[in-house]
Short mmCIF file of N, CA and C and ligand atoms in Angstrom, two decimals:
data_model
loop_
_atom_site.label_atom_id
_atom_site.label_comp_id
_atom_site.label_asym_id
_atom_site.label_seq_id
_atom_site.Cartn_x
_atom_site.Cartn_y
_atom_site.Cartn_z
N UNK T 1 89.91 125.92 108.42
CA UNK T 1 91.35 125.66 108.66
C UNK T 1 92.17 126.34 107.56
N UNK T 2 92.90 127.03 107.88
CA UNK T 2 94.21 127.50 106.55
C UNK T 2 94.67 126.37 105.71
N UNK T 3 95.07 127.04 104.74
CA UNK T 3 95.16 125.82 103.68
C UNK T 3 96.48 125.37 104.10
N UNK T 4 97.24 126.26 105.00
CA UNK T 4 98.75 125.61 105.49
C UNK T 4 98.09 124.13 106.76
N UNK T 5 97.36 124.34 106.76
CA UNK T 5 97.10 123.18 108.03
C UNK T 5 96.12 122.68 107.29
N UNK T 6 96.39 121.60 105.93
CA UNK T 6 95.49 120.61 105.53
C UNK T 6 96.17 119.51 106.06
N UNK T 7 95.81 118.40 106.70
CA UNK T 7 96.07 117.11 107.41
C UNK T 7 96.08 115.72 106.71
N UNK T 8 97.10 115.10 106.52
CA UNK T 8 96.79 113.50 105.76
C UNK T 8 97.37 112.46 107.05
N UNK T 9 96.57 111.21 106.47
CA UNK T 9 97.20 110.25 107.30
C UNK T 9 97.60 109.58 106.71
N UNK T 10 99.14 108.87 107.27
CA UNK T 10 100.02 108.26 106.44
C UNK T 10 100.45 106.87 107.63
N UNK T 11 100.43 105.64 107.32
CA UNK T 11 101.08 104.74 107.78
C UNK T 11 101.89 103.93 107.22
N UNK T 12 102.93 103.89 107.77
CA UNK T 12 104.24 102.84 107.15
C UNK T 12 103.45 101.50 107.80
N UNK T 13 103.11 100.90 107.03
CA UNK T 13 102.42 99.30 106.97
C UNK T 13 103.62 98.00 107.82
N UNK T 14 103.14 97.24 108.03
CA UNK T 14 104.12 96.61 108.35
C UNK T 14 105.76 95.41 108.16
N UNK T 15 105.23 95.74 106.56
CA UNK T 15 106.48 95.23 106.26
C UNK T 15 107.66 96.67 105.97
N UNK T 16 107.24 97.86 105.83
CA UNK T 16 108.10 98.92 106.15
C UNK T 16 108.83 99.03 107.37
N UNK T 17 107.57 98.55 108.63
CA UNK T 17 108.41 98.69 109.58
C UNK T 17 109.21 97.40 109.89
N UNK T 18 109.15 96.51 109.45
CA UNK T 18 110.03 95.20 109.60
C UNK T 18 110.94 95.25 108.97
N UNK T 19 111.01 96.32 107.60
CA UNK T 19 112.00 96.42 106.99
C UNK T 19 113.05 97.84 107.34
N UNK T 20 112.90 97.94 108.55
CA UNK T 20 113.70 99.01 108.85
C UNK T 20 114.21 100.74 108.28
N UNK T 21 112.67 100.95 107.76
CA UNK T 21 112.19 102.15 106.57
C UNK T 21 111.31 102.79 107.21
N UNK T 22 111.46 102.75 108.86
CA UNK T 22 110.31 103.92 109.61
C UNK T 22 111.31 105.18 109.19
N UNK T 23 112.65 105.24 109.69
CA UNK T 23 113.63 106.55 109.80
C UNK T 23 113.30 106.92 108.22
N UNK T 24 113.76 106.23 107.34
CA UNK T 24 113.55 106.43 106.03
C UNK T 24 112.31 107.45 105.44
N UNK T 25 111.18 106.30 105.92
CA UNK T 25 109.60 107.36 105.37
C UNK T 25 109.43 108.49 105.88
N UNK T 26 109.88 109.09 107.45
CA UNK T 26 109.37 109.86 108.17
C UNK T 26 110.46 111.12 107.63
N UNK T 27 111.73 110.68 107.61
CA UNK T 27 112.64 111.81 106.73
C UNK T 27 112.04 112.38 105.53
N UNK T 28 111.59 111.74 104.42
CA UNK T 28 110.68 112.35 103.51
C UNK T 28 109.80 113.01 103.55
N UNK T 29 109.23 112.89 104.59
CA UNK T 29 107.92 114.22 105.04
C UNK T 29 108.43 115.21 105.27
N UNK T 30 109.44 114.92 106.27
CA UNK T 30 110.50 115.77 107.36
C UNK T 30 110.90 116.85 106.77
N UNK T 31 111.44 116.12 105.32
CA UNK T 31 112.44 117.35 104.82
C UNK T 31 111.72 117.85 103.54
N UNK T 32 110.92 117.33 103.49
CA UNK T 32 109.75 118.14 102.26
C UNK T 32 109.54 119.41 102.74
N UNK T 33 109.01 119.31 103.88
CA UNK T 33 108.84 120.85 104.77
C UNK T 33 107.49 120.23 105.55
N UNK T 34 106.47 119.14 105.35
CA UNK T 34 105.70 119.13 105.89
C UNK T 34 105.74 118.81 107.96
N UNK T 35 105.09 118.82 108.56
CA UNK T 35 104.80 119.30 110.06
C UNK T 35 104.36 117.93 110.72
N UNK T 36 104.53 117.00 111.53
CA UNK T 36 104.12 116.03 112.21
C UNK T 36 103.95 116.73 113.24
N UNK T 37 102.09 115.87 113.35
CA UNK T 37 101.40 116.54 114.60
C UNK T 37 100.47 115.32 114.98
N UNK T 38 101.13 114.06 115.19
CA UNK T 38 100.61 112.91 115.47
C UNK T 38 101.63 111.73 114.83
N UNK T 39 101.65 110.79 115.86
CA UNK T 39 102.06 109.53 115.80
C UNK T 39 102.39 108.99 116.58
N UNK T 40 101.81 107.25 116.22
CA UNK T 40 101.73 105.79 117.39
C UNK T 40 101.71 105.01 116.89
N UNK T 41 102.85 103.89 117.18
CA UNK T 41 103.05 102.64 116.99
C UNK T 41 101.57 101.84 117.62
N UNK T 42 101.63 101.29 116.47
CA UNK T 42 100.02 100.15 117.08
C UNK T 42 100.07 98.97 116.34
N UNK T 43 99.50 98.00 116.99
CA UNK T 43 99.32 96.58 116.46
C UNK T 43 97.58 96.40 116.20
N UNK T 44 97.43 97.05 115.11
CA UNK T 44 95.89 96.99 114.83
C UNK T 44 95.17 96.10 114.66
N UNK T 45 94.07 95.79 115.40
CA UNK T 45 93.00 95.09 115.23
C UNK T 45 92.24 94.40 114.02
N UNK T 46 91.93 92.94 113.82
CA UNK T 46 91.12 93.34 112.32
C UNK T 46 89.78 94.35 112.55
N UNK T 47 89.34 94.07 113.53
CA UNK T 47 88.31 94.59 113.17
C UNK T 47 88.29 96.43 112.93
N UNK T 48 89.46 97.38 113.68
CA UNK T 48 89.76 98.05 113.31
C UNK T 48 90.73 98.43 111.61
N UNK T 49 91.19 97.40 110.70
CA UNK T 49 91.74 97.22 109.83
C UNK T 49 90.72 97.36 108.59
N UNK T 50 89.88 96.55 109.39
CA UNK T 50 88.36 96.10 108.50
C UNK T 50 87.34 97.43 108.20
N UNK T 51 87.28 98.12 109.15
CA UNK T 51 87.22 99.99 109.37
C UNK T 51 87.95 100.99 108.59
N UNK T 52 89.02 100.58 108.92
CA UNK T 52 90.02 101.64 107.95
C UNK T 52 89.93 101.30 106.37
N UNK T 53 89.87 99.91 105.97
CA UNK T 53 89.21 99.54 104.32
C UNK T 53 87.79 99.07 103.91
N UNK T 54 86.99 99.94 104.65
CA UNK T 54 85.82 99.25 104.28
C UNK T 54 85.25 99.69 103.39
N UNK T 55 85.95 100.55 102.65
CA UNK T 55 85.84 100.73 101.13
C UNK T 55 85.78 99.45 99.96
N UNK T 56 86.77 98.76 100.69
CA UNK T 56 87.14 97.56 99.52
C UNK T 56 86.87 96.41 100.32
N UNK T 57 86.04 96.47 101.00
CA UNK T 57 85.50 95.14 101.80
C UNK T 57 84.83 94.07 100.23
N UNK T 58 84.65 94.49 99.27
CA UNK T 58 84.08 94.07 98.27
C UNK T 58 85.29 93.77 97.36
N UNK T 59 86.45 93.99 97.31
CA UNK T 59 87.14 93.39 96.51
C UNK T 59 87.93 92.27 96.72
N UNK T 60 88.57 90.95 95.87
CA UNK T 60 88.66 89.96 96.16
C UNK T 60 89.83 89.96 97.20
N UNK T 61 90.83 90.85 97.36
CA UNK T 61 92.10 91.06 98.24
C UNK T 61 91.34 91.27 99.54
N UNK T 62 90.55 91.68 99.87
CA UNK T 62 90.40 92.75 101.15
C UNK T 62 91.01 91.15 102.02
N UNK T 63 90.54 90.31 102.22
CA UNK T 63 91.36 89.25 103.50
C UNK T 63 92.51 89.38 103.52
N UNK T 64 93.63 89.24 102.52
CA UNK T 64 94.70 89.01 102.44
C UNK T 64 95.26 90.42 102.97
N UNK T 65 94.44 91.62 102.33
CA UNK T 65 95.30 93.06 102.59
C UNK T 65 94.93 93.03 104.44
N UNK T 66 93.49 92.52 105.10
CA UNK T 66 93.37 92.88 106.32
C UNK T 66 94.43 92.08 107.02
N UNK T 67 94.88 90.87 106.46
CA UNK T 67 95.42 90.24 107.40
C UNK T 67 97.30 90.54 107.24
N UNK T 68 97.40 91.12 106.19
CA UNK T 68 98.77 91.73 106.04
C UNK T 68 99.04 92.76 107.01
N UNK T 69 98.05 93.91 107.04
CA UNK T 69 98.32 95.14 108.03
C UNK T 69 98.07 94.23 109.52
N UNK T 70 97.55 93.43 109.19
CA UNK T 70 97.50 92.82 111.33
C UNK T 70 98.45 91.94 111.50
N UNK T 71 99.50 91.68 110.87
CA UNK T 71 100.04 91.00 110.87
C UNK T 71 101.60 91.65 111.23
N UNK T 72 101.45 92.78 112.35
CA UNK T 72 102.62 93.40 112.70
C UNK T 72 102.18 94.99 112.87
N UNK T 73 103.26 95.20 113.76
CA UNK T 73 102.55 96.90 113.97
C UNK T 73 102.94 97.42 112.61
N UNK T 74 101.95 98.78 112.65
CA UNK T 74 102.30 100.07 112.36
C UNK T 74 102.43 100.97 112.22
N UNK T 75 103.25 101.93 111.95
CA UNK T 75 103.56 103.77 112.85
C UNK T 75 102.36 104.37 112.20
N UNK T 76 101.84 104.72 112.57
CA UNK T 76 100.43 105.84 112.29
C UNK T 76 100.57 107.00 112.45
N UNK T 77 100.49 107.97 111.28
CA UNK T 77 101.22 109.18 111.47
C UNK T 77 100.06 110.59 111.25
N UNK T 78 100.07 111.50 111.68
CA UNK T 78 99.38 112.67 110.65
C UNK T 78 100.27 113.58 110.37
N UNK T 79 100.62 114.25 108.88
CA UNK T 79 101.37 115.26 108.44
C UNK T 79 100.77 116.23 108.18
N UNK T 80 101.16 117.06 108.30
CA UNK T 80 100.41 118.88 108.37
C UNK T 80 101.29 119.92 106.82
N UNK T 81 100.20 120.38 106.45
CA UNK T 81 100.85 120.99 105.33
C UNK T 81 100.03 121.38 104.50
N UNK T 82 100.38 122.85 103.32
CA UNK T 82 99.86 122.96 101.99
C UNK T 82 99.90 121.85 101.21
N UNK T 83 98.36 121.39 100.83
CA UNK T 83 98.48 120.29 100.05
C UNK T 83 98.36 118.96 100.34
N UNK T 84 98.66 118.96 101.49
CA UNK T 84 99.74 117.43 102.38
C UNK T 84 98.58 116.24 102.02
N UNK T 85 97.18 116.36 101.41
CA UNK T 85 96.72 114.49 100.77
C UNK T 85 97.52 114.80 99.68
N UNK T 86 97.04 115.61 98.45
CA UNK T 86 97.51 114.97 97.25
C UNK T 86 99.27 115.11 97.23
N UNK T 87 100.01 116.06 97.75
CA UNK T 87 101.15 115.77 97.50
C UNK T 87 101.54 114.24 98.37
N UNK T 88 101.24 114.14 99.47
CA UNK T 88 101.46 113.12 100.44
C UNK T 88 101.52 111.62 99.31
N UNK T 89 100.39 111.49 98.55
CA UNK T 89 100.27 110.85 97.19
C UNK T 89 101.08 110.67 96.20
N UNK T 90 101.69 111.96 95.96
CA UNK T 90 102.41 111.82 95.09
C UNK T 90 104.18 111.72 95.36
N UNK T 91 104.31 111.65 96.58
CA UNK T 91 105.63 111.09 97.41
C UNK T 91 105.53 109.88 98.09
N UNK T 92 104.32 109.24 97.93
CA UNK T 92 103.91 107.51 97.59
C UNK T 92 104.11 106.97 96.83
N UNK T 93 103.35 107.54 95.55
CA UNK T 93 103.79 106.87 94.38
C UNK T 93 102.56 105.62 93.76
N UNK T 94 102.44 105.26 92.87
CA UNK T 94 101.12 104.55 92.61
C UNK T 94 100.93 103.49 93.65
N UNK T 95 99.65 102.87 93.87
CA UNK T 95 99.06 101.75 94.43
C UNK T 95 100.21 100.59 94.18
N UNK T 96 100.60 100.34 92.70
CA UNK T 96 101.26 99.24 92.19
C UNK T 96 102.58 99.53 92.31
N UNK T 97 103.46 99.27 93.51
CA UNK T 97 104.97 99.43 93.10
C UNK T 97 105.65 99.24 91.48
N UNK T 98 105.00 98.42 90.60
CA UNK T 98 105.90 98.38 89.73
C UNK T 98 105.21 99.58 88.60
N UNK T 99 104.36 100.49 88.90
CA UNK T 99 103.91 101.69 88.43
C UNK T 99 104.79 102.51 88.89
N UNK T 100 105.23 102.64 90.38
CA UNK T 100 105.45 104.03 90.95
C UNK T 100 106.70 104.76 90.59
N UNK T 101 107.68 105.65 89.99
CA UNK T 101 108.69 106.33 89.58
C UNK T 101 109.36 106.43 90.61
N UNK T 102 110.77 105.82 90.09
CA UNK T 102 112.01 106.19 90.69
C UNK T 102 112.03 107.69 91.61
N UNK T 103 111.94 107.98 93.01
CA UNK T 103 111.86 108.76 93.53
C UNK T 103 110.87 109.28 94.21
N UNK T 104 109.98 107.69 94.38
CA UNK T 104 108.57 107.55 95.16
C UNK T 104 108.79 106.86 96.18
N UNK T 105 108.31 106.44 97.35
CA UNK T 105 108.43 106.04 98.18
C UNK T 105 108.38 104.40 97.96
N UNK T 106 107.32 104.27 97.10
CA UNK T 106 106.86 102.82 96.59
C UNK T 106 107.70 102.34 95.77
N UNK T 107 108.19 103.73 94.62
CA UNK T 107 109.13 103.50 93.51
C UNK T 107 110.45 103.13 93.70
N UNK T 108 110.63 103.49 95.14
CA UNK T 108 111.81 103.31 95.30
C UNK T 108 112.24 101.62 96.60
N UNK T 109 111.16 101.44 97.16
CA UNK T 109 111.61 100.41 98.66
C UNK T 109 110.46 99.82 97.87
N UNK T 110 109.87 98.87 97.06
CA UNK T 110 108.95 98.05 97.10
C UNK T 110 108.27 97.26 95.73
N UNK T 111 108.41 96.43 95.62
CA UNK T 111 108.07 95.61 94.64
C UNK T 111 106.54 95.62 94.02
N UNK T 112 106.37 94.89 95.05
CA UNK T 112 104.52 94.44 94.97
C UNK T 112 103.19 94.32 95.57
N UNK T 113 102.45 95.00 95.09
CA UNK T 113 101.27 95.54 95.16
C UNK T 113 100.81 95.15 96.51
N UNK T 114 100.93 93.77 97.18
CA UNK T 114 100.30 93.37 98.37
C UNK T 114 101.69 93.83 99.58
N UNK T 115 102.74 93.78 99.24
CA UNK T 115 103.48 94.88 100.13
C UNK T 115 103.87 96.13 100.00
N UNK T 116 103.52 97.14 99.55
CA UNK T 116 103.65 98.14 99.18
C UNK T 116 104.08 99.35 100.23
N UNK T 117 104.06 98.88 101.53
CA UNK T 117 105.02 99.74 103.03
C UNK T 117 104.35 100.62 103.48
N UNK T 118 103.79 101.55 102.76
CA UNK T 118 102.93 102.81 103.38
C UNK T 118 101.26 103.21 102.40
N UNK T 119 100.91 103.59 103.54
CA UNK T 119 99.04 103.72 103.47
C UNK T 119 99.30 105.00 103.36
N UNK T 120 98.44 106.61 102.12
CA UNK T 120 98.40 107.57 102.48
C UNK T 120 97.26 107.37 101.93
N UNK T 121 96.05 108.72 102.36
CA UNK T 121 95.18 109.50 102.52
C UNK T 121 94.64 109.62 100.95
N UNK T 122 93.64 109.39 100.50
CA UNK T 122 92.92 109.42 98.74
C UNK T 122 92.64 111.32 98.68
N UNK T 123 91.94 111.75 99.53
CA UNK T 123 91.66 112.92 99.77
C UNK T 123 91.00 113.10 101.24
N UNK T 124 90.86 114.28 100.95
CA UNK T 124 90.90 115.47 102.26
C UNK T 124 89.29 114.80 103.16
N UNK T 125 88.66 114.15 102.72
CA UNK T 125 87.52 113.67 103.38
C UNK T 125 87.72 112.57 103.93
N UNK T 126 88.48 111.29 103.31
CA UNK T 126 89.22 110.49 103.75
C UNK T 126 90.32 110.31 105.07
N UNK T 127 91.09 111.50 104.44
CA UNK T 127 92.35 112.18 105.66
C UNK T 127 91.34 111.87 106.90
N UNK T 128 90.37 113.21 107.17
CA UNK T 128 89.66 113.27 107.95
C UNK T 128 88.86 112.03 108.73
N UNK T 129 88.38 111.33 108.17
CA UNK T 129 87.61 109.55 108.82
C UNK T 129 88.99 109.13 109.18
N UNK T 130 90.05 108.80 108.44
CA UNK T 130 90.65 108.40 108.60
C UNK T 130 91.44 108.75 110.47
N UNK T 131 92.25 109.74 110.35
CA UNK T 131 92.53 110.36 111.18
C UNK T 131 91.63 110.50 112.39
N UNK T 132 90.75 110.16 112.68
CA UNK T 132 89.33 110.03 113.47
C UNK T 132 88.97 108.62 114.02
N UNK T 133 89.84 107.76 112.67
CA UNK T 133 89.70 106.64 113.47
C UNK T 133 90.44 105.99 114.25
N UNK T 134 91.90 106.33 113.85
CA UNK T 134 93.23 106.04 114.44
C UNK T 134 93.54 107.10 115.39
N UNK T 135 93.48 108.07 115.31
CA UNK T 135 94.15 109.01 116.73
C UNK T 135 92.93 109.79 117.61
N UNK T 136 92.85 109.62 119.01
CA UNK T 136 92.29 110.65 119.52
C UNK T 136 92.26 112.03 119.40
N UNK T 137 91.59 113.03 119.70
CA UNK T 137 91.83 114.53 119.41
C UNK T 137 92.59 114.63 120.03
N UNK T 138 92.72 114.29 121.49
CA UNK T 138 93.78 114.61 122.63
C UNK T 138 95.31 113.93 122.10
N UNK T 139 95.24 112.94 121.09
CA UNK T 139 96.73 113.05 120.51
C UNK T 139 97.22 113.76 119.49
N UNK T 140 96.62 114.91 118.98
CA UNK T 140 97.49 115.28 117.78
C UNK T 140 97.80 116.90 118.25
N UNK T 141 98.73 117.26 117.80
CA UNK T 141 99.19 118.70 119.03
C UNK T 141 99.24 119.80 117.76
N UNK T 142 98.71 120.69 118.36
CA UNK T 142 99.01 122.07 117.62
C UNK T 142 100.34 123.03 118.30
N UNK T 143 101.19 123.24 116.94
CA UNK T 143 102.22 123.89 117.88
C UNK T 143 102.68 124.34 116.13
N UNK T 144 103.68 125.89 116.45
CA UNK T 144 103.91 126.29 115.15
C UNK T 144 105.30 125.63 115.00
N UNK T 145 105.98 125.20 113.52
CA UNK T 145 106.94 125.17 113.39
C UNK T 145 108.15 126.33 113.19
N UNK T 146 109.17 126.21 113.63
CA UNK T 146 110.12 127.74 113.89
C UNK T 146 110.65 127.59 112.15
N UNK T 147 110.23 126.60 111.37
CA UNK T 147 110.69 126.60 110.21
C UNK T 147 109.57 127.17 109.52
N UNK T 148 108.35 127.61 109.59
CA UNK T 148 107.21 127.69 109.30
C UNK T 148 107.50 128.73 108.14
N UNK T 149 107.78 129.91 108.46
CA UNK T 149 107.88 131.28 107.52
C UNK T 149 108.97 131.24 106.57
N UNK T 150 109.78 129.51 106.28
CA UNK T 150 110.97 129.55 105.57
C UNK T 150 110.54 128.45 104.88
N UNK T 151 109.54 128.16 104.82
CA UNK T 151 108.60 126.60 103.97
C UNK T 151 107.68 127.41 103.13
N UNK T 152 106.97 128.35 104.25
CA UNK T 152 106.31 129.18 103.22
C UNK T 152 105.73 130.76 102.92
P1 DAT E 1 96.24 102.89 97.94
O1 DAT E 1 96.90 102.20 99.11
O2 DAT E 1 97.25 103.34 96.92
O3 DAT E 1 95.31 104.00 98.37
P2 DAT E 1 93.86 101.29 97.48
O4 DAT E 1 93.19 102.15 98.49
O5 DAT E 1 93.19 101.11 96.16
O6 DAT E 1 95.35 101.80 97.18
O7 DAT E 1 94.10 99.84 98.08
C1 DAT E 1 94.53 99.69 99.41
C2 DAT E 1 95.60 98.65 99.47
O8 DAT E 1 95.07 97.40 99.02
C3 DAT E 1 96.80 98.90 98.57
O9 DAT E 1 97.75 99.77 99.16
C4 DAT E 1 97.34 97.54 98.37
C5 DAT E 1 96.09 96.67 98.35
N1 DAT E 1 95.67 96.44 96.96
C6 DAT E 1 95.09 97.32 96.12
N2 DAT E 1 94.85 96.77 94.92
C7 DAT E 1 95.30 95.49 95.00
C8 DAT E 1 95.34 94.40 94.11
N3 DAT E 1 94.86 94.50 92.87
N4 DAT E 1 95.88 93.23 94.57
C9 DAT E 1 96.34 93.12 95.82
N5 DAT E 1 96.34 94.11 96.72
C10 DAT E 1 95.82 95.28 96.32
MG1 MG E 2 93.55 103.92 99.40
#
């Protein structure tokens, strides 16, 4: 794949979307320059929740974090771009809202650690499971952007 088409997955969690910060998060991708080529509102499953962190099935939060994300939809996105896990990361902003810098997504809409609004991608292997587990192939579209040669 070109390094212009590296893929992250990003979800506004559900107190983002209760808090009326879908228009909000998705503008920040938007106007970064990165490419949406996937997204669906969903009311996820635990046992699909339980999938998407079963990394931290071992740490003492994982109930509270599974039952936070099921506890309301949320927009499930993939962004397309040079870079797009680690920058995607770094227009998140740390794990801990009261870490993340003024002009983070976290840094800016969110207090604390167990609501923190949006899920992105650790790295590019991640992206990938990730993205695999939430969207079909048949949902994510290839198409060029007419802004493409003015991003990069
Ligand atoms: P991130 O979401 O920044 O990738 P993570 O993968 O380590 O962070 O953890 C997933 C989510 O779990 C995180 O967004 C919020 C929650 N979480 C992490 N550490 C926590 C903690 N110490 N207490 C409560 N919730 C925590
Ligand atoms: Mg993580």
């Amino acid at each position: 794949m070109a390094a212009n088409g590296e893929r992250t997955f990003i979800a506004i969690k559900p107190d983002g979307v209760q808090r009326g910060l879908v228009g909000e998060i998705i503008k920040r991708f938007e106007v970064k320059g990165f490419k949406l080529v996937g997204m669906r509102m969903i009311h996820a499953s635990v046992d699909h929740l339980k999938q998407h962190y079963a990394d931290l099935k071992d740490r003492p939060f994982f109930a509270d974090l599974v039952s936070y994300m099921n506890s309301g939809p949320v927009v499930a996105m993939v962004w397309e771009g040079k870079n797009a896990v680690k920058t995607g990361r770094v227009m998140l902003g740390e794990t801990d809202p009261a870490k993340s810098n003024p002009g983070t997504i976290r840094g800016d809409f969110c207090i604390d650690v167990g609501r923190n609004i949006i899920h992105g991608s650790d790295s590019v292997d991640s992206a990938n499971q990730e993205i695999a587990l939430w969207f079909k192939p048949e949902e994510l579209v290839s198409y060029t952007s007419c802004a493409h040669s003015w991003i990069y």
